[in-house]
Coordinates of C-alpha atoms in Angstrom, one line a residue:
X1 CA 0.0 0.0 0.0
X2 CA 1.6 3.4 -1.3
X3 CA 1.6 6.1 1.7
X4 CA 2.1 9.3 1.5
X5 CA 1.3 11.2 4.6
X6 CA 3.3 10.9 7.3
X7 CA 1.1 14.0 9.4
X8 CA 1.9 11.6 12.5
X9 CA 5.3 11.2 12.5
X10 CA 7.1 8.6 14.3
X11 CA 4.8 6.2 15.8
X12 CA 5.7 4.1 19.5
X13 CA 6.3 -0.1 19.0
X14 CA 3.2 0.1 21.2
X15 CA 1.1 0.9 18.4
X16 CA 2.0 -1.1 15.5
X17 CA -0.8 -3.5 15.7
X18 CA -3.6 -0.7 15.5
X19 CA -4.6 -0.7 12.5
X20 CA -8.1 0.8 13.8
X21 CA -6.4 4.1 14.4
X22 CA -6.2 6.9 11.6
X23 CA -2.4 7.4 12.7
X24 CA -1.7 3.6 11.9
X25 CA -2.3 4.9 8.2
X26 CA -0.3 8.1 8.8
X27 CA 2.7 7.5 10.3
X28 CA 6.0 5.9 10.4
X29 CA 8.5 2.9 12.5
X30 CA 11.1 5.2 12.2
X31 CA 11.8 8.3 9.6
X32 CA 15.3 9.5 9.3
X33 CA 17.3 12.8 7.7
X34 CA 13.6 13.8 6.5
X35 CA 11.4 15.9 7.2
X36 CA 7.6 16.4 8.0
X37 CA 6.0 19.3 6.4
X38 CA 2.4 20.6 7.7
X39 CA 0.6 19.2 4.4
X40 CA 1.9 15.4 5.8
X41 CA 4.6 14.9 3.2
X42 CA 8.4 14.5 3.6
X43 CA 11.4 16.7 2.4
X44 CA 15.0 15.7 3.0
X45 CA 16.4 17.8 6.0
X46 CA 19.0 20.3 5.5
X47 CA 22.3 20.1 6.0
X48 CA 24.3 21.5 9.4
X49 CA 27.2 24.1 9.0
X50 CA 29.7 24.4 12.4
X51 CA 29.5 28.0 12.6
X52 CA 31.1 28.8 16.0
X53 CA 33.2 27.0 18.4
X54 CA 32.0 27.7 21.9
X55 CA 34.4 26.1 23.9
X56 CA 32.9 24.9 26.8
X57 CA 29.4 23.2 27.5
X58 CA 26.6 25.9 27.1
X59 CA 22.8 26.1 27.0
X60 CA 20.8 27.4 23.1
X61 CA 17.9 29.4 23.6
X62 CA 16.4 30.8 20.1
X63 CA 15.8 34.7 20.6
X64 CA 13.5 35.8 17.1
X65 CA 11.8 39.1 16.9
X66 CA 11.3 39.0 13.2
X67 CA 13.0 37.8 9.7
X68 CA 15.6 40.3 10.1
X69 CA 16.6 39.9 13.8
X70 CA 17.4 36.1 14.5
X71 CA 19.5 35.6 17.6
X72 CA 21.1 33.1 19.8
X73 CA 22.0 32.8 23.7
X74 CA 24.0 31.1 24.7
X75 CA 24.1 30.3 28.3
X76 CA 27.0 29.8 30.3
X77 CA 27.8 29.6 34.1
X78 CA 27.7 33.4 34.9
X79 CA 27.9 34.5 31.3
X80 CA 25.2 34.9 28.2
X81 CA 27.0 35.6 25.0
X82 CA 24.2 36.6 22.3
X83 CA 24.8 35.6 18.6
X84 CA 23.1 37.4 15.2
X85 CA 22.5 35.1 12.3
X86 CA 22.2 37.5 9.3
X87 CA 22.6 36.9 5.6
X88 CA 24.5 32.8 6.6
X89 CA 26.4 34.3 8.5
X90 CA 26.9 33.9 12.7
X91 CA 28.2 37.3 14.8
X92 CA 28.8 37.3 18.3
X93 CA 27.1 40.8 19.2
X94 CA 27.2 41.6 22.9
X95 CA 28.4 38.9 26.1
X96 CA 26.2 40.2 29.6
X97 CA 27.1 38.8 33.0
X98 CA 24.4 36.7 34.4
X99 CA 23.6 35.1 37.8
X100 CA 23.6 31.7 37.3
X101 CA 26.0 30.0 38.6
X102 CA 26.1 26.4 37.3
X103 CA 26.0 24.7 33.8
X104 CA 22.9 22.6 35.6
X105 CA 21.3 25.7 36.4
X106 CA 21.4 27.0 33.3
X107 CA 20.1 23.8 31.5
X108 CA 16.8 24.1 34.2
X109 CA 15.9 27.2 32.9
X110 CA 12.9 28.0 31.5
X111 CA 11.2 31.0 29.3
X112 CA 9.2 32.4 27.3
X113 CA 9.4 35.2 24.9
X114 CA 6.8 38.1 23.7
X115 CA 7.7 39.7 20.7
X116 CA 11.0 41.7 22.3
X117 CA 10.6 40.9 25.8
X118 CA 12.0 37.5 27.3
X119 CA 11.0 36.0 30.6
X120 CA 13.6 33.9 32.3
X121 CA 13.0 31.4 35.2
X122 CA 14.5 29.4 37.5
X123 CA 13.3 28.0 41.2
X124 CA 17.0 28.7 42.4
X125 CA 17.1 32.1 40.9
X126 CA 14.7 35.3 40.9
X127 CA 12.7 36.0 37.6
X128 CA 14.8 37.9 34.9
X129 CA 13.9 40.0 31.6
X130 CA 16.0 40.0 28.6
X131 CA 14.5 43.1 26.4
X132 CA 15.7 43.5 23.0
X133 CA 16.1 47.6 22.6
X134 CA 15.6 48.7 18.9
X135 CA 17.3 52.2 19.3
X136 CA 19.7 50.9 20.8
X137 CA 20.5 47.7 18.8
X138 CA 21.5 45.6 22.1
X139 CA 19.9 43.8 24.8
X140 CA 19.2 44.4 28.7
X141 CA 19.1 41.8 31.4
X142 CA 17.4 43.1 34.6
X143 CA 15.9 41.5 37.7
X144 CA 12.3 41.6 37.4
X145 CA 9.8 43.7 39.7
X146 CA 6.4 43.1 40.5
X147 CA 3.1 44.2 42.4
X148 CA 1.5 42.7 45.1
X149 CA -1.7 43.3 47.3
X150 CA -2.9 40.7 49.4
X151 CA -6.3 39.0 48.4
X152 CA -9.7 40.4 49.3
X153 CA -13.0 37.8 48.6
X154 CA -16.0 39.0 49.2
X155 CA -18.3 36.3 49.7
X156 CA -21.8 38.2 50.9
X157 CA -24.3 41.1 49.3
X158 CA -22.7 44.1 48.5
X159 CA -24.3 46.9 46.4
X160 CA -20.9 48.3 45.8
X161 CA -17.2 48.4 46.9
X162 CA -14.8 51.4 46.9
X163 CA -11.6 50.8 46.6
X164 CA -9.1 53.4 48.2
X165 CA -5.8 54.4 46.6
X166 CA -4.9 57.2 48.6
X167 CA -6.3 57.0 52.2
X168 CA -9.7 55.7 53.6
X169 CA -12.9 57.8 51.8
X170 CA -15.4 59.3 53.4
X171 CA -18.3 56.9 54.8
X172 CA -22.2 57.8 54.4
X173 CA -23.5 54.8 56.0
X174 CA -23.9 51.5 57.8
X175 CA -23.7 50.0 54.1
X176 CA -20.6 51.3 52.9
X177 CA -17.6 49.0 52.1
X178 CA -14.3 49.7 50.8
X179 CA -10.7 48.1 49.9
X180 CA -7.8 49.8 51.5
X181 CA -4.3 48.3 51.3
X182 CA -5.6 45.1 51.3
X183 CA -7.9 45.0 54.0
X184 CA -12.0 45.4 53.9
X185 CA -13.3 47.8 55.5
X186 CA -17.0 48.7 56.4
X187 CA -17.7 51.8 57.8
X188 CA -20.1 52.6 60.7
X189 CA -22.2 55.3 61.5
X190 CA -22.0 55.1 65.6
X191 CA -18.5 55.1 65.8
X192 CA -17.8 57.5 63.0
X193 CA -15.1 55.3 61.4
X194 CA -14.3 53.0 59.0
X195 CA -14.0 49.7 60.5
X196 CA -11.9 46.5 59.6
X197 CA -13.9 43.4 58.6
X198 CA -12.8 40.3 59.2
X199 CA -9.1 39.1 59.6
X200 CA -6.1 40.8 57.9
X201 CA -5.9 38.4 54.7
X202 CA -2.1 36.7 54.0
X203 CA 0.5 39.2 51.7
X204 CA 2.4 37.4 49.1
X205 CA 5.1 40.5 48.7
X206 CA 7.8 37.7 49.3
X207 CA 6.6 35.8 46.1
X208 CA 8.6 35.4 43.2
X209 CA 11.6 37.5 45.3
X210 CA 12.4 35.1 47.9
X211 CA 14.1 32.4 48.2
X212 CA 11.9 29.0 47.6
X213 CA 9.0 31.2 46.2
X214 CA 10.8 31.5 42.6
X215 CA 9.0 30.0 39.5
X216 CA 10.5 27.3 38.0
X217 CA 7.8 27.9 34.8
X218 CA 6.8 30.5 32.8
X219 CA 4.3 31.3 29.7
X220 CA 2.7 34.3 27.9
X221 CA -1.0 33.4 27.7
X222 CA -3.9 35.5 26.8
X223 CA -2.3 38.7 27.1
X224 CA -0.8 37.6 30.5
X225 CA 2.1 36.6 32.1
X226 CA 2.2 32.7 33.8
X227 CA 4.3 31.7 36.4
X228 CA 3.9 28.3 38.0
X229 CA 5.8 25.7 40.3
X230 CA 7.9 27.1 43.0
X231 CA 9.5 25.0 45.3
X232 CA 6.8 25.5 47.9
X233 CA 4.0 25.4 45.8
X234 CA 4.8 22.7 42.8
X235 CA 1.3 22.7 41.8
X236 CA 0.0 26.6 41.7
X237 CA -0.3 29.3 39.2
X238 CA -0.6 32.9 39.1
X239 CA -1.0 35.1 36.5
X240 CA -0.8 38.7 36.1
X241 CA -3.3 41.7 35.8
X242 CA -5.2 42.6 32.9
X243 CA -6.5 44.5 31.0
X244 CA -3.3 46.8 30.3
X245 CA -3.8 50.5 31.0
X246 CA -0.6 51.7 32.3
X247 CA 1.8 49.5 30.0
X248 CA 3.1 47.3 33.3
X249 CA 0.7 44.7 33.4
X250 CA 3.3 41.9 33.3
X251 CA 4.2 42.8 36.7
X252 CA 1.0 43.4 38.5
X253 CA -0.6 40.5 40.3
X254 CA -2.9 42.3 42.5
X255 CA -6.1 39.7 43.0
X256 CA -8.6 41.8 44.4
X257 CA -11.8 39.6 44.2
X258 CA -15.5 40.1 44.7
X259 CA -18.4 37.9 44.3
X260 CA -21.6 39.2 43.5
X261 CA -24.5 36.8 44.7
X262 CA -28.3 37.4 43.9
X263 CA -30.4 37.9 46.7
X264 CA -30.3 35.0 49.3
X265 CA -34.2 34.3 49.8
X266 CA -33.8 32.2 46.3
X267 CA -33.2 28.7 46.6
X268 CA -29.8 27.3 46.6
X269 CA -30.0 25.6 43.2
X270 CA -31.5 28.8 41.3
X271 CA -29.0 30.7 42.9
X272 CA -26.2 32.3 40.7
X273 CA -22.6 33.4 41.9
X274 CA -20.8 36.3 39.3
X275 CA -17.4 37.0 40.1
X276 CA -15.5 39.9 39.0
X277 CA -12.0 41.6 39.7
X278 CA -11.8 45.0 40.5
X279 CA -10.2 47.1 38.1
X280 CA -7.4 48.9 40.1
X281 CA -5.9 50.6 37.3
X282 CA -9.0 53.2 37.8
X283 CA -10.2 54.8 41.2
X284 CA -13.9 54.7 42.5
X285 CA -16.3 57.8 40.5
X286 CA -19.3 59.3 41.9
X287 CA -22.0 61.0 39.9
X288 CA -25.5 61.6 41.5
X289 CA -24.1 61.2 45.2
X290 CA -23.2 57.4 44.1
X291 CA -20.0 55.8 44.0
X292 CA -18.9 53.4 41.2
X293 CA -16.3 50.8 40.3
X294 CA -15.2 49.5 37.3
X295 CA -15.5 45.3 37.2
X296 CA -13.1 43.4 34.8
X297 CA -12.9 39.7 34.0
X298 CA -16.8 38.7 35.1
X299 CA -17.5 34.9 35.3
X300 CA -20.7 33.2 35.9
X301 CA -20.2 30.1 38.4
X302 CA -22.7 27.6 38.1

């Protein structure tokens, strides 16, 4: 039987008795110096050139901004050394001091790049940011920032939160609530004061800066930044703010939260729960003696 798409590539011994599967019929034992182009075919590969001796042992991370701007790094303990592939032809174009200290260390790093911007991560070492400046023609490795608040959730009926930037606003009634530096605050009308509700919530400002709270992953996902897997949490994400209204939003992992709930007297399976982030990018507006706040990233739970 003649076959001519190979789509599926290489398949495993474990399958070469199931001929009931469509990749029996598109696939190979074993495909070498070829290969596999989108439309299932096969091309013979291309050849390899040696086009720099580096000397040592080293970790090859791919750097592309666009046609024009191909680069390599080259990781090395303490040192990154940054190639330019233009026109055949292989230039070493800048070498930047880095903080990692073993060749192991740099083969465990992880990252992930957004057009000029890449994130580098490793649970031993604090997050990093190679940026590619075009005016410049060079690159800049710096020690990422971020910003932290510690979680607010809001699990009861609210008519609306304030949240405070500045200092606490003033209170009109027993039903006024507001977020200030992390902490919920209801205000109250015999004392004259705003008053703390509940208990003070846990701050993460050690994350991602401290040591055993680094993330050992990393991925640019829906106009977010990812991080994942630190060494005391293996199994948690976080991910920044969004939307992007002050052009730092890859830093910002503030997780204000608020759930909405309709009114209680319904029963418990016709009830539904909206959640919502609080958009702290813009502050509380009043018009008509009411106060507003702008909701971003509304769910429905079910």
């Amino acid at each position: 039987m003649l076959i001519t798409n190979f789509a599926s590539g290489e398949l495993s011994p474990k399958l070469y008795g199931r001929i009931d599967l469509q990749q029996y019929y598109q696939g190979a034992s074993r495909i070498k110096n070829f290969e596999i182009i989108p439309t299932g075919g096969i091309q013979r590969r291309c050849g390899t050139q040696r086009i720099v001796d580096l000397g040592h042992n080293s970790r090859i991370i791919p750097f592309i901004i666009d046609k024009n701007r191909v680069y390599v790094l080259e990781f090395s303990p303490y040192q990154l050394r940054i190639y330019l592939y233009t026109n055949g032809t292989v230039s070493l174009t800048q070498t930047i001091t880095t903080v990692y200290q073993y060749l192991d260390d740099c083969k465990d790093i992880q990252y992930a790049q957004n057009y000029d911007t890449m994130v580098l991560v490793q649970r031993k070492y604090k997050p990093y940011e190679l940026v590619f400046d075009f005016s410049l023609n060079s690159f800049t490795l710096t020690q990422m920032s971020f910003d932290f608040e510690p979680d607010v959730v809001l699990d009861d009926d609210f008519e609306f939160i304030q949240e405070a930037t500045d200092g606490l606003p003033t209170g009109h009634s027993d039903t006024d609530y507001c977020i200030y530096q992390g902490l919920l605050y209801k205000y109250s009308t015999a004392n004259n004061r705003w008053e703390v509700q509940g208990t003070e919530p846990e701050t993460e400002t050690g994350l991602f800066s401290t040591d055993g709270k680094y993330p050992g992953c990393v991925s640019f996902f829906n106009n977010r930044l990812w991080f994942a897997s630190t060494n005391y949490a293996r199994q948690k994400i976080w991910a920044s703010c969004t939307p992007d209204n002050g052009g730092n939003r890859y830093r910002k992992f503030k997780t204000y939260k608020k759930f909405v709930t309709v009114n209680r007297q319904i029963k418990d399976a016709d009830q539904h729960i909206f959640t919502a982030d609080i958009n702290t990018d813009l502050l509380s507006l009043e018009e008509n003696g009411e106060y507003y706040s702008y909701l971003i990233n509304c769910s429905q739970d079910f």
